[in-house]
Amino acid sequence: MTDIPHTSFRLNGLHVLGLFVGFFLVVIAVNVGFTVMAIRTYPGQVSKTPYEDGVAYNAQLAQLDAQSRLGWRAAAQAQPNGAVAVTFMDGRGRPVTGLKVAAKLERPATEAGRKTVFLTETSPGAYSARPGALSGVWDLSLVAHDRAGARFEAERRLTWP
């Protein structure tokens, strides 16, 4: 028979403690590394000017309050011929005429292809524009002004075939 050499190493409590501490040090180091990479790639800042956006938010709330007092309603449609059609009604259901309407069309997921158009009144309360050949989904943001200075803003999602 051959004798198996006997090693003098024995696993004791200090070894187990070292393995335990070493394991958690590796886990902590990996978490810190991932956190640093995440913050460098996206710091979580949505706006470059958060204070100014907050101040402007109060003005936006005041504008929305004034808009709700107007009682106007807008309905937007994507026409098959590539046109944008918007109708405006007041609180009593009458058409709102004589508006200057500016609209911005943009894709929901990208800023590529953004279009700005001015709508003209085609019949009482009905406004339209042809921004060009459109297909798919677009977000419409419009601002309308009347002669007295009243302002109306609306956003709609439109889909062309």
PDB file of C-alpha atoms in Angstrom:
ATOM      1  CA  MET A   1       0.000   0.000   0.000  1.00  0.00           C
ATOM      2  CA  THR A   2       0.985   3.508  -0.695  1.00  0.00           C
ATOM      3  CA  ASP A   3       0.683   6.178   1.857  1.00  0.00           C
ATOM      4  CA  ILE A   4      -1.216   9.286   0.874  1.00  0.00           C
ATOM      5  CA  PRO A   5       0.742  12.290   1.936  1.00  0.00           C
ATOM      6  CA  HIS A   6      -1.041  14.129   4.656  1.00  0.00           C
ATOM      7  CA  THR A   7      -1.210  17.901   4.236  1.00  0.00           C
ATOM      8  CA  SER A   8      -0.962  20.127   7.199  1.00  0.00           C
ATOM      9  CA  PHE A   9      -3.742  22.502   6.027  1.00  0.00           C
ATOM     10  CA  ARG A  10      -6.888  22.440   8.096  1.00  0.00           C
ATOM     11  CA  LEU A  11      -9.895  24.648   7.499  1.00  0.00           C
ATOM     12  CA  ASN A  12     -10.587  26.579  10.645  1.00  0.00           C
ATOM     13  CA  GLY A  13     -12.799  29.486  11.721  1.00  0.00           C
ATOM     14  CA  LEU A  14     -10.445  32.203  10.494  1.00  0.00           C
ATOM     15  CA  HIS A  15     -10.420  30.709   7.011  1.00  0.00           C
ATOM     16  CA  VAL A  16     -14.219  30.590   6.912  1.00  0.00           C
ATOM     17  CA  LEU A  17     -14.408  34.175   8.166  1.00  0.00           C
ATOM     18  CA  GLY A  18     -11.932  35.277   5.462  1.00  0.00           C
ATOM     19  CA  LEU A  19     -13.950  33.530   2.730  1.00  0.00           C
ATOM     20  CA  PHE A  20     -17.166  35.051   4.066  1.00  0.00           C
ATOM     21  CA  VAL A  21     -15.760  38.601   4.230  1.00  0.00           C
ATOM     22  CA  GLY A  22     -14.029  38.202   0.843  1.00  0.00           C
ATOM     23  CA  PHE A  23     -17.271  37.077  -0.802  1.00  0.00           C
ATOM     24  CA  PHE A  24     -19.164  40.127   0.434  1.00  0.00           C
ATOM     25  CA  LEU A  25     -16.318  42.470  -0.505  1.00  0.00           C
ATOM     26  CA  VAL A  26     -16.524  41.167  -4.084  1.00  0.00           C
ATOM     27  CA  VAL A  27     -20.327  41.615  -4.120  1.00  0.00           C
ATOM     28  CA  ILE A  28     -20.027  45.167  -2.776  1.00  0.00           C
ATOM     29  CA  ALA A  29     -17.282  46.036  -5.283  1.00  0.00           C
ATOM     30  CA  VAL A  30     -19.408  44.781  -8.201  1.00  0.00           C
ATOM     31  CA  ASN A  31     -22.455  46.757  -6.948  1.00  0.00           C
ATOM     32  CA  VAL A  32     -20.398  49.930  -6.593  1.00  0.00           C
ATOM     33  CA  GLY A  33     -18.993  49.442 -10.097  1.00  0.00           C
ATOM     34  CA  PHE A  34     -22.461  48.979 -11.597  1.00  0.00           C
ATOM     35  CA  THR A  35     -23.782  52.006  -9.703  1.00  0.00           C
ATOM     36  CA  VAL A  36     -20.949  54.209 -10.945  1.00  0.00           C
ATOM     37  CA  MET A  37     -21.495  53.051 -14.536  1.00  0.00           C
ATOM     38  CA  ALA A  38     -25.257  53.649 -14.263  1.00  0.00           C
ATOM     39  CA  ILE A  39     -24.833  57.175 -12.919  1.00  0.00           C
ATOM     40  CA  ARG A  40     -22.251  58.063 -15.563  1.00  0.00           C
ATOM     41  CA  THR A  41     -24.452  56.855 -18.419  1.00  0.00           C
ATOM     42  CA  TYR A  42     -27.735  58.311 -17.102  1.00  0.00           C
ATOM     43  CA  PRO A  43     -27.571  60.652 -14.123  1.00  0.00           C
ATOM     44  CA  GLY A  44     -31.378  60.723 -13.782  1.00  0.00           C
ATOM     45  CA  GLN A  45     -31.626  64.382 -14.668  1.00  0.00           C
ATOM     46  CA  VAL A  46     -34.632  64.897 -16.900  1.00  0.00           C
ATOM     47  CA  SER A  47     -34.114  68.591 -17.520  1.00  0.00           C
ATOM     48  CA  LYS A  48     -31.045  70.786 -17.793  1.00  0.00           C
ATOM     49  CA  THR A  49     -33.002  73.666 -16.227  1.00  0.00           C
ATOM     50  CA  PRO A  50     -35.174  72.189 -13.453  1.00  0.00           C
ATOM     51  CA  TYR A  51     -35.644  75.462 -11.548  1.00  0.00           C
ATOM     52  CA  GLU A  52     -36.756  77.372 -14.634  1.00  0.00           C
ATOM     53  CA  ASP A  53     -39.078  74.501 -15.559  1.00  0.00           C
ATOM     54  CA  GLY A  54     -40.634  74.689 -12.106  1.00  0.00           C
ATOM     55  CA  VAL A  55     -41.206  78.419 -12.400  1.00  0.00           C
ATOM     56  CA  ALA A  56     -42.693  77.966 -15.874  1.00  0.00           C
ATOM     57  CA  TYR A  57     -44.973  75.229 -14.528  1.00  0.00           C
ATOM     58  CA  ASN A  58     -46.921  77.790 -12.487  1.00  0.00           C
ATOM     59  CA  ALA A  59     -47.459  79.855 -15.643  1.00  0.00           C
ATOM     60  CA  GLN A  60     -48.601  76.714 -17.446  1.00  0.00           C
ATOM     61  CA  LEU A  61     -51.120  75.986 -14.671  1.00  0.00           C
ATOM     62  CA  ALA A  62     -52.451  79.545 -14.935  1.00  0.00           C
ATOM     63  CA  GLN A  63     -52.786  79.156 -18.711  1.00  0.00           C
ATOM     64  CA  LEU A  64     -54.663  75.851 -18.297  1.00  0.00           C
ATOM     65  CA  ASP A  65     -57.004  77.503 -15.792  1.00  0.00           C
ATOM     66  CA  ALA A  66     -57.719  80.347 -18.228  1.00  0.00           C
ATOM     67  CA  GLN A  67     -58.232  77.796 -21.007  1.00  0.00           C
ATOM     68  CA  SER A  68     -60.762  75.830 -18.960  1.00  0.00           C
ATOM     69  CA  ARG A  69     -62.722  79.056 -18.315  1.00  0.00           C
ATOM     70  CA  LEU A  70     -62.951  79.575 -22.093  1.00  0.00           C
ATOM     71  CA  GLY A  71     -64.843  76.304 -22.397  1.00  0.00           C
ATOM     72  CA  TRP A  72     -63.477  75.563 -25.850  1.00  0.00           C
ATOM     73  CA  ARG A  73     -63.164  72.015 -27.126  1.00  0.00           C
ATOM     74  CA  ALA A  74     -61.030  70.760 -29.991  1.00  0.00           C
ATOM     75  CA  ALA A  75     -61.312  67.586 -32.037  1.00  0.00           C
ATOM     76  CA  ALA A  76     -58.472  66.576 -34.344  1.00  0.00           C
ATOM     77  CA  GLN A  77     -58.486  64.036 -37.152  1.00  0.00           C
ATOM     78  CA  ALA A  78     -55.954  62.553 -39.522  1.00  0.00           C
ATOM     79  CA  GLN A  79     -57.437  62.829 -43.007  1.00  0.00           C
ATOM     80  CA  PRO A  80     -56.729  60.091 -45.584  1.00  0.00           C
ATOM     81  CA  ASN A  81     -55.277  62.684 -47.982  1.00  0.00           C
ATOM     82  CA  GLY A  82     -52.500  63.463 -45.462  1.00  0.00           C
ATOM     83  CA  ALA A  83     -54.189  66.534 -44.021  1.00  0.00           C
ATOM     84  CA  VAL A  84     -54.707  67.479 -40.386  1.00  0.00           C
ATOM     85  CA  ALA A  85     -58.239  68.626 -39.585  1.00  0.00           C
ATOM     86  CA  VAL A  86     -59.189  70.314 -36.303  1.00  0.00           C
ATOM     87  CA  THR A  87     -62.599  71.615 -35.264  1.00  0.00           C
ATOM     88  CA  PHE A  88     -63.102  74.089 -32.420  1.00  0.00           C
ATOM     89  CA  MET A  89     -66.338  74.490 -30.468  1.00  0.00           C
ATOM     90  CA  ASP A  90     -67.141  76.848 -27.616  1.00  0.00           C
ATOM     91  CA  GLY A  91     -68.909  75.885 -24.397  1.00  0.00           C
ATOM     92  CA  ARG A  92     -72.328  76.148 -26.070  1.00  0.00           C
ATOM     93  CA  GLY A  93     -71.399  73.949 -29.024  1.00  0.00           C
ATOM     94  CA  ARG A  94     -70.966  76.812 -31.503  1.00  0.00           C
ATOM     95  CA  PRO A  95     -67.960  76.890 -33.857  1.00  0.00           C
ATOM     96  CA  VAL A  96     -65.063  79.127 -32.845  1.00  0.00           C
ATOM     97  CA  THR A  97     -64.042  81.215 -35.832  1.00  0.00           C
ATOM     98  CA  GLY A  98     -61.193  83.561 -36.664  1.00  0.00           C
ATOM     99  CA  LEU A  99     -58.433  81.640 -34.900  1.00  0.00           C
ATOM    100  CA  LYS A 100     -54.753  81.584 -35.731  1.00  0.00           C
ATOM    101  CA  VAL A 101     -53.708  77.955 -35.286  1.00  0.00           C
ATOM    102  CA  ALA A 102     -50.119  76.688 -35.257  1.00  0.00           C
ATOM    103  CA  ALA A 103     -49.457  72.962 -34.947  1.00  0.00           C
ATOM    104  CA  LYS A 104     -46.409  70.798 -34.430  1.00  0.00           C
ATOM    105  CA  LEU A 105     -46.345  67.173 -35.572  1.00  0.00           C
ATOM    106  CA  GLU A 106     -43.711  64.788 -34.240  1.00  0.00           C
ATOM    107  CA  ARG A 107     -43.210  61.080 -33.870  1.00  0.00           C
ATOM    108  CA  PRO A 108     -43.895  59.712 -30.384  1.00  0.00           C
ATOM    109  CA  ALA A 109     -40.504  58.033 -30.045  1.00  0.00           C
ATOM    110  CA  THR A 110     -38.132  60.334 -31.906  1.00  0.00           C
ATOM    111  CA  GLU A 111     -37.578  63.956 -32.823  1.00  0.00           C
ATOM    112  CA  ALA A 112     -36.722  63.063 -36.422  1.00  0.00           C
ATOM    113  CA  GLY A 113     -39.171  64.352 -39.015  1.00  0.00           C
ATOM    114  CA  ARG A 114     -40.734  67.052 -36.836  1.00  0.00           C
ATOM    115  CA  LYS A 115     -43.079  69.311 -38.840  1.00  0.00           C
ATOM    116  CA  THR A 116     -44.603  72.684 -38.012  1.00  0.00           C
ATOM    117  CA  VAL A 117     -47.721  73.773 -39.897  1.00  0.00           C
ATOM    118  CA  PHE A 118     -50.251  76.598 -39.737  1.00  0.00           C
ATOM    119  CA  LEU A 119     -53.887  75.608 -40.074  1.00  0.00           C
ATOM    120  CA  THR A 120     -56.302  77.715 -42.090  1.00  0.00           C
ATOM    121  CA  GLU A 121     -60.027  77.984 -41.537  1.00  0.00           C
ATOM    122  CA  THR A 122     -61.886  76.005 -44.206  1.00  0.00           C
ATOM    123  CA  SER A 123     -65.390  76.463 -42.768  1.00  0.00           C
ATOM    124  CA  PRO A 124     -66.714  77.978 -39.525  1.00  0.00           C
ATOM    125  CA  GLY A 125     -64.802  76.334 -36.688  1.00  0.00           C
ATOM    126  CA  ALA A 126     -62.979  73.877 -38.999  1.00  0.00           C
ATOM    127  CA  TYR A 127     -59.260  74.302 -39.637  1.00  0.00           C
ATOM    128  CA  SER A 128     -56.897  72.196 -41.709  1.00  0.00           C
ATOM    129  CA  ALA A 129     -53.411  71.943 -43.160  1.00  0.00           C
ATOM    130  CA  ARG A 130     -51.477  69.544 -45.363  1.00  0.00           C
ATOM    131  CA  PRO A 131     -48.085  68.902 -43.784  1.00  0.00           C
ATOM    132  CA  GLY A 132     -47.055  66.512 -46.562  1.00  0.00           C
ATOM    133  CA  ALA A 133     -47.097  62.772 -46.931  1.00  0.00           C
ATOM    134  CA  LEU A 134     -47.613  61.245 -43.487  1.00  0.00           C
ATOM    135  CA  SER A 135     -47.977  57.662 -42.407  1.00  0.00           C
ATOM    136  CA  GLY A 136     -48.085  55.967 -39.065  1.00  0.00           C
ATOM    137  CA  VAL A 137     -48.502  57.545 -35.641  1.00  0.00           C
ATOM    138  CA  TRP A 138     -47.814  61.241 -34.957  1.00  0.00           C
ATOM    139  CA  ASP A 139     -48.320  63.476 -31.927  1.00  0.00           C
ATOM    140  CA  LEU A 140     -50.077  66.762 -32.665  1.00  0.00           C
ATOM    141  CA  SER A 141     -49.475  69.776 -30.400  1.00  0.00           C
ATOM    142  CA  LEU A 142     -51.470  72.846 -31.339  1.00  0.00           C
ATOM    143  CA  VAL A 143     -51.807  76.404 -30.094  1.00  0.00           C
ATOM    144  CA  ALA A 144     -54.744  78.564 -31.153  1.00  0.00           C
ATOM    145  CA  HIS A 145     -55.205  82.311 -30.555  1.00  0.00           C
ATOM    146  CA  ASP A 146     -58.293  84.388 -31.157  1.00  0.00           C
ATOM    147  CA  ARG A 147     -58.421  88.123 -31.911  1.00  0.00           C
ATOM    148  CA  ALA A 148     -58.996  88.988 -28.229  1.00  0.00           C
ATOM    149  CA  GLY A 149     -55.793  87.168 -27.192  1.00  0.00           C
ATOM    150  CA  ALA A 150     -57.369  84.033 -25.720  1.00  0.00           C
ATOM    151  CA  ARG A 151     -55.047  81.062 -25.988  1.00  0.00           C
ATOM    152  CA  PHE A 152     -55.978  77.398 -26.371  1.00  0.00           C
ATOM    153  CA  GLU A 153     -53.521  74.497 -26.335  1.00  0.00           C
ATOM    154  CA  ALA A 154     -54.206  70.843 -27.078  1.00  0.00           C
ATOM    155  CA  GLU A 155     -52.342  67.628 -27.765  1.00  0.00           C
ATOM    156  CA  ARG A 156     -53.667  64.653 -29.670  1.00  0.00           C
ATOM    157  CA  ARG A 157     -52.232  61.450 -31.114  1.00  0.00           C
ATOM    158  CA  LEU A 158     -53.130  60.936 -34.758  1.00  0.00           C
ATOM    159  CA  THR A 159     -52.664  57.907 -36.984  1.00  0.00           C
ATOM    160  CA  TRP A 160     -52.403  57.904 -40.754  1.00  0.00           C
ATOM    161  CA  PRO A 161     -52.608  54.705 -42.818  1.00  0.00           C
TER     162      PRO A 161
END
